[in-house]
PDB file of C-alpha atoms in Angstrom:
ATOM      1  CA  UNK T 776     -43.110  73.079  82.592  1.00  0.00           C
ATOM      2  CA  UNK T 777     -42.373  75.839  79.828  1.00  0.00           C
ATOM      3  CA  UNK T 778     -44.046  75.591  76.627  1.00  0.00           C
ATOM      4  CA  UNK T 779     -44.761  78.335  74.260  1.00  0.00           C
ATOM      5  CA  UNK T 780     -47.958  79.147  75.334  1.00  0.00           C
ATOM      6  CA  UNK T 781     -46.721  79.508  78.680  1.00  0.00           C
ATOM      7  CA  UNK T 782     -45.690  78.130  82.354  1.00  0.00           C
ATOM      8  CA  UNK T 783     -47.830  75.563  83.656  1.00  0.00           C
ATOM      9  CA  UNK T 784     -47.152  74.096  86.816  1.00  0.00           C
ATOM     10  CA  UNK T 785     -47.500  69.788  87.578  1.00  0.00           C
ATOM     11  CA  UNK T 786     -47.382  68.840  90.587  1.00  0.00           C
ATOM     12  CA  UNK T 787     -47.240  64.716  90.736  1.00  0.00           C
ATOM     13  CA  UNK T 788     -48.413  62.970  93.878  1.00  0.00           C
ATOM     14  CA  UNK T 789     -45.874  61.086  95.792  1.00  0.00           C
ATOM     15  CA  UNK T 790     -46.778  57.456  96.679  1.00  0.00           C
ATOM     16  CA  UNK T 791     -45.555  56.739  99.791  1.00  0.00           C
ATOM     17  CA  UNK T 792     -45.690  52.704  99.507  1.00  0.00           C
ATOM     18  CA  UNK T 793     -44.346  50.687 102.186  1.00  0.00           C
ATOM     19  CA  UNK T 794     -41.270  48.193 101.758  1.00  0.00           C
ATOM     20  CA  UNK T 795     -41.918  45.165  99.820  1.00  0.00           C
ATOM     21  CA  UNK T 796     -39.678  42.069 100.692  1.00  0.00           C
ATOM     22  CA  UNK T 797     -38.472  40.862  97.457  1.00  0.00           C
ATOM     23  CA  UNK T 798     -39.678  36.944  96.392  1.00  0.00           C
ATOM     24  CA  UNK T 799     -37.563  35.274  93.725  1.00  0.00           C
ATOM     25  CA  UNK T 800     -40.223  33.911  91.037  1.00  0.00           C
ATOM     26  CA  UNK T 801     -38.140  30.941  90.397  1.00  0.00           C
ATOM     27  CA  UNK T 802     -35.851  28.275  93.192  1.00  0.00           C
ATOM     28  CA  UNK T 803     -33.329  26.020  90.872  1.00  0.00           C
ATOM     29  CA  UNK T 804     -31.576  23.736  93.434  1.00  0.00           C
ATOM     30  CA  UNK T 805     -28.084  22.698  92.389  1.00  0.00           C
ATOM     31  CA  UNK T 806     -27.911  19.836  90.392  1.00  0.00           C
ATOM     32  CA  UNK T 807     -24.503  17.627  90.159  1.00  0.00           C
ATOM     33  CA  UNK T 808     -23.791  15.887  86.573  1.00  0.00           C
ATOM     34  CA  UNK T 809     -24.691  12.409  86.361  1.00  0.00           C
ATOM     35  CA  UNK T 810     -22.138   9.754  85.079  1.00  0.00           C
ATOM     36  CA  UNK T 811     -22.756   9.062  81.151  1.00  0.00           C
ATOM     37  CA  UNK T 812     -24.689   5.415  80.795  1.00  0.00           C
ATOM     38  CA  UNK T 813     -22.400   4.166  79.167  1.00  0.00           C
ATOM     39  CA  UNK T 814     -19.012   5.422  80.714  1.00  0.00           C
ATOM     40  CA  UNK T 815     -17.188   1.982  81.531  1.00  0.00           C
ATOM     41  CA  UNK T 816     -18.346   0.476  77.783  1.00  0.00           C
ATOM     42  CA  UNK T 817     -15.709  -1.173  75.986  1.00  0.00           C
ATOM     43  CA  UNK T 818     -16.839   0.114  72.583  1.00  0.00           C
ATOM     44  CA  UNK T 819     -15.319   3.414  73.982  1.00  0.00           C
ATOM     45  CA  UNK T 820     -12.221   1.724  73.436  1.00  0.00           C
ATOM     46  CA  UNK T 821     -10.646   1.947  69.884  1.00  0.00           C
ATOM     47  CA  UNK T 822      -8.524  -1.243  68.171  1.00  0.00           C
ATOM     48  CA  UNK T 823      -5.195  -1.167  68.388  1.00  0.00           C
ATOM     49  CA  UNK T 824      -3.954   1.529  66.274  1.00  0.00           C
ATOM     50  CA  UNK T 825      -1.128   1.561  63.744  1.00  0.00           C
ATOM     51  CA  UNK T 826       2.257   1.990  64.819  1.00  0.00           C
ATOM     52  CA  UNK T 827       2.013   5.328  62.356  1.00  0.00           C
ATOM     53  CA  UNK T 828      -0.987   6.573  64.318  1.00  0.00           C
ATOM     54  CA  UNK T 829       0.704   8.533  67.260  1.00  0.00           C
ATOM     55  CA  UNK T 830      -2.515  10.087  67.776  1.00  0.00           C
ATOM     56  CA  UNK T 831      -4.484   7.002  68.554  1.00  0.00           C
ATOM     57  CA  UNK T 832      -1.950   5.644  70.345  1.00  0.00           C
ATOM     58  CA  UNK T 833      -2.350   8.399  72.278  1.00  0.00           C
ATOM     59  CA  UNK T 834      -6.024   7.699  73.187  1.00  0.00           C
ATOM     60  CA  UNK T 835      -5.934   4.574  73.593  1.00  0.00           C
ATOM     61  CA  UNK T 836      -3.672   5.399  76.469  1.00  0.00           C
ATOM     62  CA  UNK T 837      -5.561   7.954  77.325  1.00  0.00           C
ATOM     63  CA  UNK T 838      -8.808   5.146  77.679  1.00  0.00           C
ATOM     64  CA  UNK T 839      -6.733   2.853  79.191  1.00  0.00           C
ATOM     65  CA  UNK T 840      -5.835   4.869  81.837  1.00  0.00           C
ATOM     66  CA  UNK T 841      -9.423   5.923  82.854  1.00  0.00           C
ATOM     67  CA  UNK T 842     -10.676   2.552  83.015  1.00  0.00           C
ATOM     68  CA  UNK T 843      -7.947   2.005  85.310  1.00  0.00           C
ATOM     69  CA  UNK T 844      -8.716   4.938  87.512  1.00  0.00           C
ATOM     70  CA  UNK T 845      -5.839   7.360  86.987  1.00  0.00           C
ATOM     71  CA  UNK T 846      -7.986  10.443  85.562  1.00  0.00           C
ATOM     72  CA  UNK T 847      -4.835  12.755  85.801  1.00  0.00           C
ATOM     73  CA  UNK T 848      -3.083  10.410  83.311  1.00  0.00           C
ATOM     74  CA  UNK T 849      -5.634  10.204  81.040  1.00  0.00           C
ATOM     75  CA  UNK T 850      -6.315  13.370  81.149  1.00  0.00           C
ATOM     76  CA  UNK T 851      -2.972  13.959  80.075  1.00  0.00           C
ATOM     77  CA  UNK T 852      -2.660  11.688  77.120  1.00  0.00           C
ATOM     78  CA  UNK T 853      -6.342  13.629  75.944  1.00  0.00           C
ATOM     79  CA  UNK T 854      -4.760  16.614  76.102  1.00  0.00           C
ATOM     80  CA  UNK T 855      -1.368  15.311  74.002  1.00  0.00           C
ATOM     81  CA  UNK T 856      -4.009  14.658  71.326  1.00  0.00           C
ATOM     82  CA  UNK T 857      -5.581  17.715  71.732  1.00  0.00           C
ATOM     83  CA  UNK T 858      -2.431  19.999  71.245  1.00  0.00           C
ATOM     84  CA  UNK T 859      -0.317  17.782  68.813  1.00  0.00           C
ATOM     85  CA  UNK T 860      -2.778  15.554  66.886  1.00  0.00           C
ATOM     86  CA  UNK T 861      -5.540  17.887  66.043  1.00  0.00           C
ATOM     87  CA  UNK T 862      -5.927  16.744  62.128  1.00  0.00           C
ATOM     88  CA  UNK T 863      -6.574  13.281  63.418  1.00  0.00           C
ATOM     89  CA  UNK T 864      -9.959  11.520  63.871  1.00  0.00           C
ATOM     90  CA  UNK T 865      -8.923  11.312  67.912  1.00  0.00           C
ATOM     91  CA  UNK T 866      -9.247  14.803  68.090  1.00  0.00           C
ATOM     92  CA  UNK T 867     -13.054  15.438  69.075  1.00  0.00           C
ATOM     93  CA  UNK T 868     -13.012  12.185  71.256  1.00  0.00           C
ATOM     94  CA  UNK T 869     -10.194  13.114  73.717  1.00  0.00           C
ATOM     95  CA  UNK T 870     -11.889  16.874  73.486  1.00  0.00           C
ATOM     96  CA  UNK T 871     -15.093  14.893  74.627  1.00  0.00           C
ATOM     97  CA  UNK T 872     -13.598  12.419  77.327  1.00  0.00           C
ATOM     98  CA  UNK T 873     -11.129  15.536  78.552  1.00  0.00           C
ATOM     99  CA  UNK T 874     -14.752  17.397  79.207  1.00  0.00           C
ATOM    100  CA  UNK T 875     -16.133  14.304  80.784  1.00  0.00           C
ATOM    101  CA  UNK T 876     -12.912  13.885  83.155  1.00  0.00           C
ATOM    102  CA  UNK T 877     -13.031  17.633  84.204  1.00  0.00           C
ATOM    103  CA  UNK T 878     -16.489  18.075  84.996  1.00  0.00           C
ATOM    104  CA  UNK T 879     -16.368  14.534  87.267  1.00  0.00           C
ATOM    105  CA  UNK T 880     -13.190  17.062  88.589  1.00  0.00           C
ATOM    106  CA  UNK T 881     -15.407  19.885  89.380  1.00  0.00           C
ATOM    107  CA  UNK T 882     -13.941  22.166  86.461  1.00  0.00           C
ATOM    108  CA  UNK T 883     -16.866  22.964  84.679  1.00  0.00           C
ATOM    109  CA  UNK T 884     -15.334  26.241  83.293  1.00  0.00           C
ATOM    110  CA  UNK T 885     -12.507  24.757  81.940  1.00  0.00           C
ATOM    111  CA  UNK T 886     -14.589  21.940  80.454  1.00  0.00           C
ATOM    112  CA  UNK T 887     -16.534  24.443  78.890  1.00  0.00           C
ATOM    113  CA  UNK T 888     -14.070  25.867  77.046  1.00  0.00           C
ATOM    114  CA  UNK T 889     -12.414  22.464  75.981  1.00  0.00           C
ATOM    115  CA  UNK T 890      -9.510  23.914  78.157  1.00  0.00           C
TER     116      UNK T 890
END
């Protein structure tokens, strides 16, 4: 090393350790998403909306299908809402259920990002 009062030399020992195998500190197994407790309750179901309320109308198809076991369907009339009715009170409901319905899919990403 040069300094200004001169050379000096360092020597630094070399360790010569052996191979450690490398341990992970922390095992997470994968966990699946379990069903909500409530995800067959009727007060999911809004009243009958007004003939105005295209939105609603909309969800309640939407609710109607998934208790009748066509996800793709409702899935679709969520998304309807989602991209024509977002003003309307049925907007963060379909954004919820259209979650729910893609993560029972295995689509976690795009349920994420309300895709």
């Amino acid at each position: 090393m040069k300094v200004v009062q001169g050379i000096f030399l360092f020597l630094f020992p070399s360790l010569d350790l052996p191979e450690m195998e490398k341990v992970p500190l922390l095992r997470v197994s994968p966990q699946g998403f379990p069903r909500l407790p409530d995800w067959r309750s009727s007060r999911f179901l809004p009243e009958d909306p007004s003939w105005l309320d295209r939105g609603g109308k909309f969800f309640k198809e939407g609710m109607t299908a998934y208790y009748t076991e066509r996800p793709l369907e409702a899935l679709k009339h969520f998304r309807q809402v989602l991209e024509s009715y977002p003003e309307t009170p049925w907007f963060v409901p379909s954004l919820f259920w259209s979650g729910q319905l893609l993560v029972l899919d295995g689509k976690y990403d795009l349920a994420l990002w309300g895709a």
